[in-house]
Amino acid sequence: MSQAAAFGWGAIIAVLGGLIGLGGAEFRLPVLASIFKYRTLQAIVINLVVSLVTVIFSFIFRTGLVNLDLITAHVDVILNILAGSLLGAYAGANFALRINERALKLVVVIFLLVLSFILIGHTFIEGLGSLSLPVWLRTITGFAAGIVIGIFSSMLGVAGGEMIIPTIMLVFAISIKIAGTLSLAISIPTIMIGLTKYYRQGKLHELRAERGFIGWMATGSIVGALIGSSLLPFVPNALLHVLLGVILFVSALKLLSHGKA
């Protein structure tokens, strides 16, 4: 039963994430904590592992839908944000290991709430267009945004796609579908840095008993990523972002209620 549940939740979450180029970690985190009853830090580390699998396969599936030449044409954007996110990911993992469980859970809830409002207002953000910044200021802004994204990625066990995508759209004037695929390319090494830090701290060894659960959820995530990526051309972006924003808002409230129980 737990295997079927792990596979099912992994698939469902990856479908939602794959539609807009995310690892789905923001949806998976409250599920791990509220439904499967993992402690917050355990849920974060498991989330990173499954997120890595989801992001890798989402990127593979999406590059078949988005012209790969358009991705390579924006490699400078990837490297710009990635440079900051790798630095932030290392710092974020250190912080997560020092903060207590209750405070960490509160940070997670606040983060989910903020992301819900970002997603609900995504149409407005997209309508703003780019900020028309000079090249040097774009570079600085992209690097600074990457640091913040990396910190949240490793600290909360998320890929940070909801922050990466609006950053790419606003700062670099890139369309949302290409931005979604670029965000996956940025997320892969960012997640790996966070996992490396947790590995050195022995947190991955503590999850040996959960290898079966992680394997089933990762397998479901691969299936879901394929389905979500395939549905991408048929789903209106505006409606999708509002739907995901509502889901995140509800997830944050459920996680907060779980902490009071």
XYZ file of C-alpha atoms in Angstrom:
261
model
C 0.000 0.000 0.000
C 2.788 2.435 0.905
C 4.586 1.522 -2.341
C 1.478 2.259 -4.407
C 0.941 5.506 -2.502
C 4.557 6.571 -3.017
C 4.334 5.817 -6.754
C 0.953 7.530 -7.090
C 1.901 10.710 -5.249
C 5.209 10.843 -7.105
C 3.411 10.615 -10.457
C 0.699 13.144 -9.594
C 3.167 15.714 -8.299
C 5.533 15.259 -11.250
C 2.650 15.820 -13.689
C 1.915 19.148 -12.039
C 5.580 20.092 -11.971
C 6.334 18.897 -15.482
C 3.666 21.121 -16.977
C 5.618 24.313 -16.247
C 9.178 23.031 -15.903
C 9.453 22.334 -12.177
C 10.692 19.469 -10.052
C 7.410 19.483 -8.126
C 9.232 19.666 -4.796
C 6.978 22.381 -3.392
C 4.005 20.023 -3.694
C 5.925 16.953 -2.553
C 7.244 18.500 0.655
C 3.882 18.876 2.454
C 2.869 15.403 1.218
C 6.002 13.855 2.747
C 5.449 15.656 6.032
C 1.644 15.481 6.356
C 0.672 12.209 4.654
C 3.782 10.058 5.080
C 4.655 11.599 8.482
C 8.340 12.288 7.879
C 10.106 14.779 10.112
C 10.764 18.091 8.375
C 14.489 17.590 7.800
C 13.911 13.987 6.649
C 11.239 15.219 4.238
C 13.612 17.860 2.886
C 16.393 15.373 2.126
C 13.992 12.843 0.544
C 12.486 15.705 -1.425
C 15.891 16.660 -2.826
C 16.601 13.094 -3.943
C 13.260 12.679 -5.714
C 13.463 16.233 -7.075
C 16.790 15.456 -8.727
C 15.296 12.466 -10.550
C 12.205 14.447 -11.546
C 14.145 17.467 -12.797
C 16.573 15.372 -14.855
C 13.797 13.467 -16.624
C 11.607 16.562 -17.001
C 14.510 18.289 -18.739
C 15.022 15.297 -21.044
C 11.320 15.141 -21.916
C 10.896 18.920 -22.353
C 13.895 19.365 -24.630
C 11.965 17.280 -27.109
C 9.180 19.870 -27.029
C 11.301 23.020 -26.998
C 13.881 23.632 -29.718
C 17.235 22.645 -28.202
C 18.953 25.380 -30.208
C 16.917 27.938 -28.272
C 18.227 26.435 -25.027
C 21.876 26.518 -26.071
C 21.383 30.090 -27.269
C 20.666 31.070 -23.663
C 23.528 29.180 -22.010
C 24.855 32.503 -20.689
C 21.632 32.945 -18.703
C 21.964 29.428 -17.268
C 25.569 30.013 -16.194
C 24.765 33.440 -14.742
C 22.014 32.271 -12.411
C 23.713 28.928 -11.777
C 26.875 30.604 -10.446
C 24.835 32.257 -7.705
C 22.586 29.272 -7.016
C 25.518 26.905 -6.409
C 26.931 29.292 -3.823
C 23.508 29.712 -2.223
C 22.841 25.961 -2.202
C 25.986 25.291 -0.168
C 25.092 27.992 2.356
C 21.460 26.877 2.596
C 22.334 23.298 3.502
C 24.514 24.535 6.345
C 21.682 26.695 7.665
C 19.090 23.896 7.513
C 21.308 21.647 9.655
C 21.565 24.282 12.399
C 17.972 25.480 12.638
C 15.518 23.584 14.858
C 12.629 21.558 13.412
C 9.884 23.960 14.474
C 11.590 27.007 12.995
C 12.429 25.109 9.819
C 8.805 24.066 9.396
C 7.717 27.702 9.781
C 10.186 28.745 7.078
C 8.766 26.042 4.804
C 5.182 27.235 5.365
C 6.080 30.874 4.679
C 7.979 29.844 1.560
C 5.007 27.869 0.226
C 2.645 30.777 0.878
C 4.913 33.233 -0.912
C 5.217 30.894 -3.889
C 1.444 30.483 -4.029
C 1.001 34.230 -4.450
C 3.799 34.326 -7.062
C 2.058 31.638 -9.088
C -1.406 33.173 -8.776
C 0.029 36.512 -9.903
C 2.181 34.943 -12.601
C 0.035 36.347 -15.422
C 0.606 39.840 -14.038
C 4.351 39.197 -13.774
C 4.454 37.931 -17.346
C 2.544 41.026 -18.475
C 5.217 43.273 -17.011
C 7.708 42.037 -19.606
C 11.417 42.425 -18.982
C 12.976 45.129 -16.854
C 15.105 46.339 -19.822
C 18.257 46.311 -17.715
C 21.736 46.953 -19.132
C 23.866 43.827 -19.576
C 26.059 44.438 -16.528
C 23.036 44.965 -14.262
C 21.308 41.866 -15.652
C 24.398 39.858 -14.775
C 24.529 41.183 -11.212
C 20.764 40.744 -10.716
C 20.836 37.194 -12.110
C 23.737 36.234 -9.851
C 22.088 37.724 -6.737
C 18.785 36.017 -7.547
C 20.677 32.751 -8.003
C 22.141 33.001 -4.497
C 18.674 33.412 -2.968
C 17.291 30.562 -5.094
C 20.159 28.264 -4.111
C 19.690 28.977 -0.404
C 16.010 28.054 -0.536
C 16.699 25.055 -2.740
C 19.030 23.237 -0.365
C 17.439 24.544 2.836
C 13.902 23.475 1.928
C 14.576 20.609 -0.458
C 13.134 22.303 -3.534
C 14.445 23.014 -7.013
C 13.399 26.676 -6.871
C 11.786 26.704 -10.308
C 8.988 29.064 -9.258
C 11.618 31.682 -8.462
C 13.922 30.863 -11.370
C 11.215 31.141 -14.038
C 9.977 34.657 -13.089
C 13.608 35.787 -12.727
C 14.479 34.601 -16.243
C 11.314 36.147 -17.678
C 11.703 39.543 -16.003
C 15.461 40.022 -16.039
C 16.359 38.344 -19.340
C 13.108 38.825 -21.333
C 12.671 35.122 -22.196
C 9.297 33.445 -22.817
C 7.762 31.289 -20.102
C 8.103 27.922 -21.867
C 11.782 28.404 -22.637
C 12.295 29.816 -19.130
C 10.764 26.658 -17.682
C 13.261 24.451 -19.495
C 16.192 26.723 -18.593
C 15.108 26.541 -14.954
C 15.407 22.741 -15.054
C 18.971 23.017 -16.381
C 19.806 25.376 -13.509
C 18.072 23.219 -10.907
C 19.994 19.991 -11.632
C 23.446 21.098 -10.366
C 21.857 23.233 -7.633
C 20.084 20.205 -6.166
C 23.254 18.124 -6.471
C 25.209 20.647 -4.401
C 22.576 20.515 -1.657
C 22.574 16.718 -1.670
C 26.385 16.608 -1.514
C 26.323 18.747 1.606
C 23.710 16.555 3.287
C 25.700 13.459 2.282
C 28.792 14.803 4.020
C 26.706 15.448 7.115
C 25.496 11.825 7.113
C 21.856 12.708 6.418
C 21.594 10.449 3.368
C 22.870 7.457 5.351
C 20.017 7.989 7.810
C 17.550 7.305 4.989
C 18.810 3.835 4.061
C 15.660 2.278 5.492
C 13.609 4.487 3.158
C 15.302 3.393 -0.069
C 12.262 1.413 -1.192
C 9.911 4.332 -0.590
C 12.245 6.748 -2.382
C 12.631 4.356 -5.309
C 8.885 3.994 -5.814
C 8.262 7.743 -5.535
C 11.114 8.465 -7.962
C 9.717 5.931 -10.452
C 6.287 7.514 -10.227
C 7.907 10.907 -10.728
C 9.522 9.794 -13.984
C 6.146 8.625 -15.307
C 4.491 11.838 -14.150
C 7.196 14.023 -15.685
C 6.617 12.335 -19.043
C 2.860 12.856 -18.823
C 3.185 16.467 -17.673
C 5.680 17.362 -20.383
C 3.428 15.782 -23.022
C 0.439 17.837 -21.828
C 2.394 21.112 -21.860
C 1.309 22.310 -25.338
C -2.373 21.826 -24.527
C -2.727 23.623 -21.174
C -3.274 27.427 -20.987
C -0.461 28.968 -18.948
C -2.592 31.490 -17.067
C -5.081 28.882 -15.839
C -2.301 26.484 -14.917
C -0.424 28.969 -12.759
C -3.541 29.948 -10.830
C -4.362 26.271 -10.222
C -0.869 25.496 -8.956
C -0.881 28.594 -6.777
C -4.087 27.461 -5.080
C -2.637 23.980 -4.551
C 0.466 25.452 -2.928
C -1.641 27.659 -0.663
C -3.700 24.695 0.525
C -0.554 22.604 0.973
C 1.008 25.273 3.169
C -2.082 25.410 5.387
C -2.128 21.604 5.683
C 1.538 21.538 6.662
C 0.947 24.255 9.261
C -1.996 22.303 10.714
C 0.154 19.182 10.839
C 2.725 21.060 12.904
C 0.070 21.965 15.498
C -1.204 18.426 15.805
